[in-house]
Short mmCIF file of C-alpha atoms and ligand atoms in Angstrom, two decimals:
data_model
loop_
_atom_site.label_atom_id
_atom_site.label_comp_id
_atom_site.label_asym_id
_atom_site.label_seq_id
_atom_site.Cartn_x
_atom_site.Cartn_y
_atom_site.Cartn_z
CA UNK A 1 0.00 0.00 0.00
CA UNK A 2 1.22 3.48 -0.86
CA UNK A 3 0.30 6.38 1.38
CA UNK A 4 0.94 10.09 0.89
CA UNK A 5 0.63 12.56 3.76
CA UNK A 6 0.63 16.31 3.12
CA UNK A 7 1.33 18.77 5.95
CA UNK A 8 -0.69 21.80 7.05
CA UNK A 9 -2.29 23.50 4.03
CA UNK A 10 -1.96 27.27 4.51
CA UNK A 11 -4.32 29.65 2.74
CA UNK A 12 -5.13 29.98 -0.92
CA UNK A 13 -1.65 29.29 -2.27
CA UNK A 14 -1.42 26.09 -0.23
CA UNK A 15 -4.86 24.99 -1.39
CA UNK A 16 -3.99 25.72 -5.00
CA UNK A 17 -0.85 23.61 -4.78
CA UNK A 18 -2.85 20.68 -3.43
CA UNK A 19 -5.70 21.05 -5.89
CA UNK A 20 -3.38 21.40 -8.88
CA UNK A 21 -0.87 18.71 -7.99
CA UNK A 22 -2.58 16.03 -5.93
CA UNK A 23 -4.68 14.49 -8.73
CA UNK A 24 -1.52 13.99 -10.83
CA UNK A 25 0.46 12.62 -7.87
CA UNK A 26 -2.26 10.11 -7.04
CA UNK A 27 -1.97 8.77 -10.55
CA UNK A 28 1.81 8.99 -10.99
CA UNK A 29 2.62 7.31 -7.68
CA UNK A 30 -0.35 4.92 -7.82
CA UNK A 31 -1.34 6.12 -4.35
CA UNK A 32 -3.77 4.05 -2.33
CA UNK A 33 -4.45 6.56 0.40
CA UNK A 34 -3.89 10.27 0.98
CA UNK A 35 -4.11 12.23 4.24
CA UNK A 36 -3.94 16.03 4.20
CA UNK A 37 -3.75 18.29 7.25
CA UNK A 38 -6.14 21.17 6.54
CA UNK A 39 -6.08 23.15 9.79
CA UNK A 40 -4.86 26.38 8.14
CA UNK A 41 -6.62 26.04 4.80
CA UNK A 42 -9.14 28.87 5.27
CA UNK A 43 -7.14 32.12 5.25
CA UNK A 44 -4.63 30.49 7.57
CA UNK A 45 -7.21 29.77 10.25
CA UNK A 46 -9.28 26.62 10.24
CA UNK A 47 -11.27 25.14 7.42
CA UNK A 48 -14.66 25.70 5.79
CA UNK A 49 -16.95 23.05 4.35
CA UNK A 50 -16.41 24.17 0.71
CA UNK A 51 -12.63 24.06 1.23
CA UNK A 52 -12.88 20.61 2.82
CA UNK A 53 -14.84 19.47 -0.24
CA UNK A 54 -12.17 20.91 -2.54
CA UNK A 55 -9.42 18.98 -0.75
CA UNK A 56 -11.45 15.75 -0.82
CA UNK A 57 -12.27 16.24 -4.51
CA UNK A 58 -8.57 16.79 -5.25
CA UNK A 59 -7.80 13.33 -3.90
CA UNK A 60 -7.52 13.53 -0.10
CA UNK A 61 -9.13 10.53 1.58
CA UNK A 62 -9.02 12.14 5.00
CA UNK A 63 -8.39 15.70 6.22
CA UNK A 64 -6.83 16.04 9.65
CA UNK A 65 -6.52 19.21 11.70
CA UNK A 66 -5.07 20.52 14.95
CA UNK A 67 -5.30 23.47 17.30
CA UNK A 68 -6.88 25.66 14.58
CA UNK A 69 -9.71 23.22 13.80
CA UNK A 70 -12.50 25.45 15.12
CA UNK A 71 -11.14 28.85 14.05
CA UNK A 72 -14.06 28.96 11.59
CA UNK A 73 -17.12 28.69 13.84
CA UNK A 74 -19.13 26.83 11.19
CA UNK A 75 -16.77 23.87 11.65
CA UNK A 76 -18.44 23.12 15.01
CA UNK A 77 -21.54 22.19 13.01
CA UNK A 78 -20.36 20.67 9.74
CA UNK A 79 -17.67 18.49 11.33
CA UNK A 80 -20.53 16.33 12.63
CA UNK A 81 -21.68 15.43 9.12
CA UNK A 82 -18.25 15.23 7.49
CA UNK A 83 -16.89 11.77 8.21
CA UNK A 84 -13.57 12.44 6.52
CA UNK A 85 -12.67 15.46 8.64
CA UNK A 86 -10.88 14.69 11.91
CA UNK A 87 -9.99 16.90 14.88
CA UNK A 88 -7.50 16.02 17.63
CA UNK A 89 -8.82 13.02 19.55
CA UNK A 90 -7.75 14.34 22.95
CA UNK A 91 -9.99 17.43 22.96
CA UNK A 92 -12.37 17.50 25.95
CA UNK A 93 -15.18 14.95 25.99
CA UNK A 94 -18.21 16.36 24.19
CA UNK A 95 -16.24 18.34 21.59
CA UNK A 96 -17.95 18.08 18.18
CA UNK A 97 -16.38 15.75 15.63
CA UNK A 98 -14.10 12.77 16.12
CA UNK A 99 -10.39 12.14 16.35
CA UNK A 100 -10.10 8.81 14.60
CA UNK A 101 -11.74 6.92 11.78
CA UNK A 102 -11.45 3.71 9.82
CA UNK A 103 -11.42 4.30 6.07
CA UNK A 104 -11.33 2.05 3.00
CA UNK A 105 -8.92 2.34 0.09
CA UNK A 106 -10.22 1.73 -3.43
CA UNK A 107 -8.84 -1.80 -3.28
CA UNK A 108 -10.73 -2.54 -0.07
CA UNK A 109 -7.94 -2.24 2.49
CA UNK A 110 -8.67 -0.57 5.82
CA UNK A 111 -6.72 2.43 7.09
CA UNK A 112 -7.15 3.76 10.62
CA UNK A 113 -6.30 7.45 10.84
CA UNK A 114 -5.79 9.01 14.26
CA UNK A 115 -5.32 12.76 14.82
CA UNK A 116 -3.84 13.69 18.20
CA UNK A 117 -2.46 16.92 19.62
CA UNK A 118 0.56 17.47 21.85
CA UNK A 119 0.47 19.28 25.19
CA UNK A 120 3.98 20.74 25.42
CA UNK A 121 3.82 24.51 24.71
CA UNK A 122 0.21 23.97 23.62
CA UNK A 123 -3.28 23.83 25.16
CA UNK A 124 -3.78 21.58 28.16
CA UNK A 125 -5.73 18.80 26.48
CA UNK A 126 -6.25 15.21 27.62
CA UNK A 127 -3.24 12.88 27.50
CA UNK A 128 -2.52 12.19 23.79
CA UNK A 129 -0.59 9.00 24.59
CA UNK A 130 -3.51 7.37 26.43
CA UNK A 131 -5.91 8.53 23.73
CA UNK A 132 -3.78 6.95 20.98
CA UNK A 133 -3.35 3.79 23.09
CA UNK A 134 -7.12 3.36 23.32
CA UNK A 135 -7.42 3.52 19.53
CA UNK A 136 -4.65 0.98 19.00
CA UNK A 137 -6.27 -1.36 21.50
CA UNK A 138 -9.64 -1.05 19.80
CA UNK A 139 -8.29 -1.42 16.26
CA UNK A 140 -4.84 -2.97 16.05
CA UNK A 141 -2.59 -3.45 13.06
CA UNK A 142 -3.67 -6.59 11.17
CA UNK A 143 -6.27 -7.43 13.82
CA UNK A 144 -8.58 -4.51 13.04
CA UNK A 145 -6.97 -2.68 10.13
CA UNK A 146 -4.34 -2.92 7.38
CA UNK A 147 -2.57 0.34 8.19
CA UNK A 148 -2.54 2.97 10.94
CA UNK A 149 -1.55 6.57 10.26
CA UNK A 150 -1.18 8.93 13.22
CA UNK A 151 -1.05 12.69 12.63
CA UNK A 152 0.56 14.00 15.81
CA UNK A 153 -0.02 17.73 15.82
CA UNK A 154 2.50 19.05 18.31
CA UNK A 155 4.99 21.81 18.98
CA UNK A 156 7.79 19.98 20.76
CA UNK A 157 9.96 17.55 18.81
CA UNK A 158 10.59 15.68 22.08
CA UNK A 159 6.90 14.90 22.50
CA UNK A 160 6.67 13.87 18.84
CA UNK A 161 9.67 11.52 19.08
CA UNK A 162 8.22 10.05 22.26
CA UNK A 163 4.94 9.34 20.47
CA UNK A 164 6.85 7.64 17.67
CA UNK A 165 8.59 5.30 20.09
CA UNK A 166 5.39 4.78 22.10
CA UNK A 167 3.62 3.21 19.11
CA UNK A 168 6.68 1.77 17.36
CA UNK A 169 5.79 -1.60 15.87
CA UNK A 170 2.07 -0.98 16.44
CA UNK A 171 1.35 1.74 13.87
CA UNK A 172 2.35 2.23 10.23
CA UNK A 173 3.38 5.86 10.62
CA UNK A 174 3.59 8.72 13.07
CA UNK A 175 3.73 11.99 11.17
CA UNK A 176 4.28 15.28 12.94
CA UNK A 177 2.42 18.41 11.91
CA UNK A 178 1.86 21.96 13.31
CA UNK A 179 5.35 23.51 13.09
CA UNK A 180 5.04 23.99 9.32
CA UNK A 181 8.77 23.52 8.62
CA UNK A 182 9.75 20.09 7.24
CA UNK A 183 12.29 18.22 9.32
CA UNK A 184 15.03 15.96 7.93
CA UNK A 185 14.61 13.08 10.40
CA UNK A 186 12.33 10.77 8.42
CA UNK A 187 13.16 7.18 9.34
CA UNK A 188 11.78 3.74 10.01
CA UNK A 189 11.93 3.21 13.77
CA UNK A 190 13.30 -0.09 15.14
CA UNK A 191 9.89 -1.71 15.37
CA UNK A 192 8.87 -0.76 11.83
CA UNK A 193 6.91 2.47 12.28
CA UNK A 194 7.65 5.29 9.83
CA UNK A 195 8.37 8.57 11.60
CA UNK A 196 9.02 12.24 10.87
CA UNK A 197 8.90 15.11 13.35
CA UNK A 198 7.21 17.43 10.88
CA UNK A 199 5.92 16.90 7.37
CA UNK A 200 6.17 20.62 6.62
CA UNK A 201 3.39 22.84 5.30
CA UNK A 202 1.77 23.20 1.93
CA UNK A 203 2.26 26.95 1.72
CA UNK A 204 4.46 29.82 0.57
CA UNK A 205 7.85 29.59 2.29
CA UNK A 206 8.61 33.27 1.58
CA UNK A 207 6.78 33.89 4.86
CA UNK A 208 6.74 33.28 8.59
CA UNK A 209 5.12 29.84 8.87
CA UNK A 210 3.02 30.55 5.80
CA UNK A 211 1.86 33.99 6.91
CA UNK A 212 2.82 37.20 5.16
CA UNK A 213 6.07 38.10 6.92
CA UNK A 214 5.49 41.81 7.66
CA UNK A 215 3.02 41.50 10.56
CA UNK A 216 4.89 38.70 12.39
CA UNK A 217 8.15 40.63 11.98
CA UNK A 218 6.57 43.82 13.30
CA UNK A 219 5.25 41.98 16.35
CA UNK A 220 8.67 40.50 17.08
CA UNK A 221 10.24 43.95 16.81
CA UNK A 222 7.64 46.05 18.63
CA UNK A 223 5.22 43.71 20.44
CA UNK A 224 2.44 45.88 19.00
CA UNK A 225 -0.10 44.29 16.63
CA UNK A 226 -0.62 46.51 13.59
CA UNK A 227 -2.91 44.25 11.63
CA UNK A 228 -4.16 40.75 11.09
CA UNK A 229 -2.11 37.76 10.05
CA UNK A 230 -2.76 36.92 6.42
CA UNK A 231 -1.38 34.00 4.41
CA UNK A 232 1.53 34.75 2.11
CA UNK A 233 0.39 34.57 -1.50
CA UNK A 234 3.44 33.37 -3.43
CA UNK A 235 3.74 29.94 -4.96
CA UNK A 236 3.43 27.21 -2.35
CA UNK A 237 5.70 24.26 -1.82
CA UNK A 238 3.75 21.05 -1.49
CA UNK A 239 5.32 19.36 1.56
CA UNK A 240 4.74 15.88 2.86
CA UNK A 241 5.98 12.34 3.13
CA UNK A 242 5.36 9.20 1.13
CA UNK A 243 5.16 5.83 2.84
CA UNK A 244 5.44 2.37 1.34
CA UNK A 245 3.55 -0.10 3.53
CA UNK A 246 4.43 -3.78 3.89
CA UNK A 247 1.06 -5.38 3.19
CA UNK A 248 1.94 -8.49 5.20
CA UNK A 249 2.62 -6.67 8.46
CA UNK A 250 1.07 -3.24 7.98
CA UNK A 251 4.36 -1.70 9.05
CA UNK A 252 6.41 0.70 6.94
CA UNK A 253 8.97 -0.39 4.35
CA UNK A 254 10.08 3.10 3.38
CA UNK A 255 9.45 6.76 4.10
CA UNK A 256 10.65 9.66 1.97
CA UNK A 257 9.93 13.37 1.84
CA UNK A 258 8.05 15.09 -0.94
CA UNK A 259 8.66 18.76 -1.69
CA UNK A 260 7.29 20.15 -4.94
CA UNK A 261 7.02 23.72 -6.23
CA UNK A 262 7.74 27.00 -4.50
CA UNK A 263 11.01 27.97 -2.86
CA UNK A 264 12.21 24.85 -1.04
CA UNK A 265 14.66 22.38 -2.50
CA UNK A 266 12.71 19.84 -4.53
CA UNK A 267 12.52 16.18 -3.68
CA UNK A 268 10.32 13.27 -4.66
CA UNK A 269 10.15 9.75 -3.19
CA UNK A 270 12.35 7.62 -5.46
CA UNK A 271 10.58 4.39 -4.49
CA UNK A 272 7.39 5.68 -6.11
CA UNK A 273 9.11 6.43 -9.43
CA UNK A 274 7.93 3.21 -11.07
CA UNK A 275 4.49 2.12 -9.90
FE1 FE2 B 301 -0.71 24.52 11.21
FE1 FE2 B 302 -1.31 23.82 14.50
#
């Protein structure tokens, strides 16, 4: 099974990159399953239902989120009817939406996707480790599903690495999101779980984390807000990771970064070159 994960989509330029490139990538790489983090897709803050539909139509099987999930108030309502939109699983009990789901690929394989959020330098949510553990117990690799992808939306690389080791050998992949800058630590952990601290964003890197750089810079210099944050509008780099899954075990055989378009150095997963 071939899985592609794309990091936080930021604003219009990030959306455009996904919409323009994902259909071609699905075909070229013969992808079985695609997860896209859409928490910054609507003007940098949250996601709307039409934007969710655009991402799904472009070829995302599931859209994950993070701390910005409810920045657009309408999401509190439509998340209940949109099965393919996840929010962090460790939000307080009673929060609209869900943090995990079991989805089918076109060939009939099952993929469990779990979206969890870290607590270091972030909101004081429920324990993400226990929340992920409950999902793995309920739906294990090869007992309940053919693959397990965990989007761990967290600030601290320590917490992300710890999550990777916590589920090593029990999940297909732990992919970090939220910090928007791709890290160079993609690897297969000892037990067979693919890991990266951050997939990077789908957004314009001539920016501060995808936002037009002037306002963030002004706030660092003066501590005085002079306007709103707005997404940078230059060409986005599509950032993510590709994972080749061992269909016998459900564990990962390979993980490689994908960076296409925009300002970052370009890279494509070599193991997908010949489907
Ligand atoms: Fe984000
Ligand atoms: Fe975030």
